[in-house]
CSV table of C-alpha atoms in Angstrom, one decimal:
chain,number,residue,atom,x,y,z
A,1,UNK,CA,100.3,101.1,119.2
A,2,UNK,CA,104.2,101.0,117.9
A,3,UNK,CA,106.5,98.0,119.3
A,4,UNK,CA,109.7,98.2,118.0
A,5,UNK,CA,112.4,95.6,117.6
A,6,UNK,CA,115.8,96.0,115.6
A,7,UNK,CA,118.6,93.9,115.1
A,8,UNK,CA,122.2,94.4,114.0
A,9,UNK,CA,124.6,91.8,112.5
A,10,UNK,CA,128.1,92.5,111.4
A,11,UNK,CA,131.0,90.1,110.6
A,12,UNK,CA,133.4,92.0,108.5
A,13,UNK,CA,135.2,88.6,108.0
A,14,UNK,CA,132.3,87.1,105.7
A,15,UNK,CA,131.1,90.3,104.6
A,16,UNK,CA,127.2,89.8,106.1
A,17,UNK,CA,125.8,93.0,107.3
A,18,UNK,CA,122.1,93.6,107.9
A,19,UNK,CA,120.1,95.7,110.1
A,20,UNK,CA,116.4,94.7,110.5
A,21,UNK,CA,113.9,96.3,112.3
A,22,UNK,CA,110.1,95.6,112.9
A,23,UNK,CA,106.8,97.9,114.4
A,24,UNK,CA,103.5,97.3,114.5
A,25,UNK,CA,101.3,99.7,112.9
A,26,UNK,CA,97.7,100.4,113.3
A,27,UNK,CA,96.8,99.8,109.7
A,28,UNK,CA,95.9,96.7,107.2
A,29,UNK,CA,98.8,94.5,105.0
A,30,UNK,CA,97.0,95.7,101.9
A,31,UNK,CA,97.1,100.0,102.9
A,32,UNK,CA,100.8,99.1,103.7
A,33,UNK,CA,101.3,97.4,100.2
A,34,UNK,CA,99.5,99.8,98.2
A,35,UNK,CA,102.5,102.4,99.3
A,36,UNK,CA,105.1,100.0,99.6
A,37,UNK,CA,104.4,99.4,96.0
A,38,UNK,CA,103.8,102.6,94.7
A,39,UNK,CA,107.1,104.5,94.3
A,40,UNK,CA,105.8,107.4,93.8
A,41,UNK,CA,105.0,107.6,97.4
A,42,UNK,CA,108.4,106.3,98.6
A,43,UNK,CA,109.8,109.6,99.6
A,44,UNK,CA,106.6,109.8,102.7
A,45,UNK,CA,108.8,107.1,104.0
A,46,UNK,CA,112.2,107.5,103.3
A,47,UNK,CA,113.8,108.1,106.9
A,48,UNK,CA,117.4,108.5,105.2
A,49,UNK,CA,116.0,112.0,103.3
A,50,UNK,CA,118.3,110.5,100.1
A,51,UNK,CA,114.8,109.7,97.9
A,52,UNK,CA,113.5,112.9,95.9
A,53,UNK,CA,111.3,111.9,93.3
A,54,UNK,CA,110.3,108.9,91.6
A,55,UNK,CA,111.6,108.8,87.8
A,56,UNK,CA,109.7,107.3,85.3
A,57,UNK,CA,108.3,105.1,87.5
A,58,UNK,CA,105.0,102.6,88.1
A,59,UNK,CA,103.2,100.2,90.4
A,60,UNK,CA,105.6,97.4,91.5
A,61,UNK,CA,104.1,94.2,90.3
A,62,UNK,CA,106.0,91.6,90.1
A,63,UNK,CA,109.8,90.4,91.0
A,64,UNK,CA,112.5,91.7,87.9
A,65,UNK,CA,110.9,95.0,87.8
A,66,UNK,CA,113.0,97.5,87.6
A,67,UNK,CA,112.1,101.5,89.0
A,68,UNK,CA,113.9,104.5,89.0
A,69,UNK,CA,114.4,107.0,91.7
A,70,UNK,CA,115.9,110.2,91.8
A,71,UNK,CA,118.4,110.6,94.6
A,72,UNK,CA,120.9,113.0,96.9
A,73,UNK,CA,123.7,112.2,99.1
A,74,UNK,CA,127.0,113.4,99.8
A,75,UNK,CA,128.2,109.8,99.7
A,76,UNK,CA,127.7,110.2,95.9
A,77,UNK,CA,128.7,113.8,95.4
A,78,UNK,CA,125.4,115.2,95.2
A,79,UNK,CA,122.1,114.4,93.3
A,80,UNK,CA,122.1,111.0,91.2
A,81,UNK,CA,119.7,108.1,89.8
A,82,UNK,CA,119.4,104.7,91.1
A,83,UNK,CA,117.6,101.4,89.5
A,84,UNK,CA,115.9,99.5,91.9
A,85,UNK,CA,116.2,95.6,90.8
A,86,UNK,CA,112.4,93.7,92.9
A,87,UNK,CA,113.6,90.5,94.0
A,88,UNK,CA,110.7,89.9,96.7
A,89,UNK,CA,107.1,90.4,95.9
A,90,UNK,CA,104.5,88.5,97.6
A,91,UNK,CA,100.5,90.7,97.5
A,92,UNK,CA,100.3,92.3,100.9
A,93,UNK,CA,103.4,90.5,102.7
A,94,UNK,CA,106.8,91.8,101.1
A,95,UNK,CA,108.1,93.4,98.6
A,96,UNK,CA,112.1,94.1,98.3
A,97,UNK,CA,114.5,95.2,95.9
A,98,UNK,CA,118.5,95.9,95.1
A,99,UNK,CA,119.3,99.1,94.2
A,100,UNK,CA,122.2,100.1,91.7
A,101,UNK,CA,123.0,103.3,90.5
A,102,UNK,CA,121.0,104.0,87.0
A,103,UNK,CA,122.5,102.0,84.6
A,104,UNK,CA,124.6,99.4,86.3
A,105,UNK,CA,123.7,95.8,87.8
A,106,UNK,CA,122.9,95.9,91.7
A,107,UNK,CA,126.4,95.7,93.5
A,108,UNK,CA,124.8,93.8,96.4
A,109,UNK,CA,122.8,95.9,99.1
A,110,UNK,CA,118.9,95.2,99.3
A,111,UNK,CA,115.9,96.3,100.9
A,112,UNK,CA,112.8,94.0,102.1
A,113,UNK,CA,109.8,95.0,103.8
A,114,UNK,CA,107.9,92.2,105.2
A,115,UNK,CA,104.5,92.5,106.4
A,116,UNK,CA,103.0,90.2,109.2
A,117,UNK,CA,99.1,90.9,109.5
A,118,UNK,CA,98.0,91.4,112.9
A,119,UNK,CA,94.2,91.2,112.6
A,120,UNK,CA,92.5,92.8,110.6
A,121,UNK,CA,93.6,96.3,111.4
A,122,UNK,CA,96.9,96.2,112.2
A,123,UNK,CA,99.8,94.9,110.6
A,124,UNK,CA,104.0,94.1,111.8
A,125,UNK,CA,106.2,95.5,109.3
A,126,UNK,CA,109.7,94.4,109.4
A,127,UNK,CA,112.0,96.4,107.1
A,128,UNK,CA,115.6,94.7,106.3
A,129,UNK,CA,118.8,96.6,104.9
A,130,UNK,CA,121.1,93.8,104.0
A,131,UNK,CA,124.5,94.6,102.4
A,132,UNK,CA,125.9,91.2,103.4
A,133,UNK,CA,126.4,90.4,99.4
A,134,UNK,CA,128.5,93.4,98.5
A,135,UNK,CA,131.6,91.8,97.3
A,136,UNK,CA,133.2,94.5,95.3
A,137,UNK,CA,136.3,95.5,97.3
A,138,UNK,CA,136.7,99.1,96.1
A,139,UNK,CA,133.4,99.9,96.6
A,140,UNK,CA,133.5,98.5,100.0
A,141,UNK,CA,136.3,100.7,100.9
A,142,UNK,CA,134.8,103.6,98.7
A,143,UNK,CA,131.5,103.4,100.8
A,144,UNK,CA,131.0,103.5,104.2
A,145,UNK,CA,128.2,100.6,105.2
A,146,UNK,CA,125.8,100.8,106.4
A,147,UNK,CA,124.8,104.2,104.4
A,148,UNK,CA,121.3,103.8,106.4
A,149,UNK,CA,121.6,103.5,110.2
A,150,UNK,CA,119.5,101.9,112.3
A,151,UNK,CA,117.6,104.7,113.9
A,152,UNK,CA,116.8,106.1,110.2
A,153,UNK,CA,115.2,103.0,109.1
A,154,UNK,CA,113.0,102.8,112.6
A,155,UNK,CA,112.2,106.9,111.4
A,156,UNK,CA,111.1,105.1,107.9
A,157,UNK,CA,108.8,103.0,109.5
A,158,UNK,CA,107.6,106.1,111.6
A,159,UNK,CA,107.2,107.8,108.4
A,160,UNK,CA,105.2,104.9,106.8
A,161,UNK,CA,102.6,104.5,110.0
A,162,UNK,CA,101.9,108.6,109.2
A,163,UNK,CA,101.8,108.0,105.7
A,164,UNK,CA,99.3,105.4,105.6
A,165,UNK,CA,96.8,106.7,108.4
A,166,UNK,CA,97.2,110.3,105.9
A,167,UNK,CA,95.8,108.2,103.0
C-alpha cells in the first residue's frame, strides 16, 4: 500500500523553505526506527545518491548526538564529510537532525522523519527538509536550495519501504 502526500512552501521574503512529504508503508514504527537510527544503513535510503558511507559512526540515541557521513556532490566540488547535529528523537516516532559540513556548526537546514503507526503493521512516515533557518547570506546565494527536490525525497521513502521489507 503507498499513499503519498507532499507539500512545498517557499517565501523567499522570510527565508522558510520546506518540502515535506509522507507514505504509508507496510511495516512497523519500530523496523522503520531501527534504520532510521542506524546510519550505517542511511545510504538504502538516500534518494539524493549524495550519502556514501557512514564515518565513524553509531546508533542514534538521543538528541545532541552528533554522526558523521561521508558524502559526494557537485554542489561541494566533489566528495566531502558532513556532521549531522539530532535535534528530534522520540523511540519509534521521529528522529531528525541538522547537518553541517565536518567540523562546522549546522548553518540551518534539517531533516525529520516522523513516524505515525498505522496498526500494527504499517506505519506513515513523513520525511521534512526544512531550510527555512538558513540565514547566512553568502551561503544562500552560494547554494542553490533546495539541494534535495521533492521527487528525491518521495524516491527516499521508496528506498526506505525496500529497505525495511529487505531486513
Amino acid at each position: 500500500m503507498a499513499r503519498h502526500t507532499s507539500e512545498h512552501d517557499h517565501d523567499p521574503g522570510t527565508h522558510e523553505a520546506r518540502i515535506v512529504v509522507s507514505r504509508v508503508i507496510d511495516a512497523p514504527a519500530g523496523d522503520l526506527f531501527d534504520l532510521l537510527t542506524n546510519p550505517a544503513r542511511h545510504r538504502e535510503f538516500d534518494g539524493s545518491g549524495f550519502v556514501r558511507s557512514e564515518d565513524r559512526s553509531f546508533r542514534i540515541s538521543r538528541v545532541g548526538d552528533v554522526f558523521t557521513m561521508n558524502m559526494e556532490g557537485a554542489h561541494m566540488g566533489g566528495e566531502y564529510q558532513t556532521d549531522n547535529h539530532v535535534t528530534a528523537y522520540e523511540q519509534n516516532k521521529m528522529v531528525g537532525w541538522k547537518t553541517a559540513p565536518a567540523g562546522t556548526e549546522p548553518p540551518g537546514w534539517e531533516w525529520l522523519w516522523e513516524l505515525q503507526a498505522q496498526g500494527s503493521g504499517a506505519t506513515e512516515v513523513t520525511l521534512t527538509y526544512d531550510w527555512g533557518k538558513v540565514t547566512d547570506k553568502e551561503l544562500l546565494k552560494k547554494v542553490s536550495f533546495p539541494l534535495v527536490s521533492k521527487d528525491q525525497l518521495e524516491q527516499s521513502l521508496g528506498l526506505l519501504a525496500g529497505a525495511v521489507a529487505a531486513s
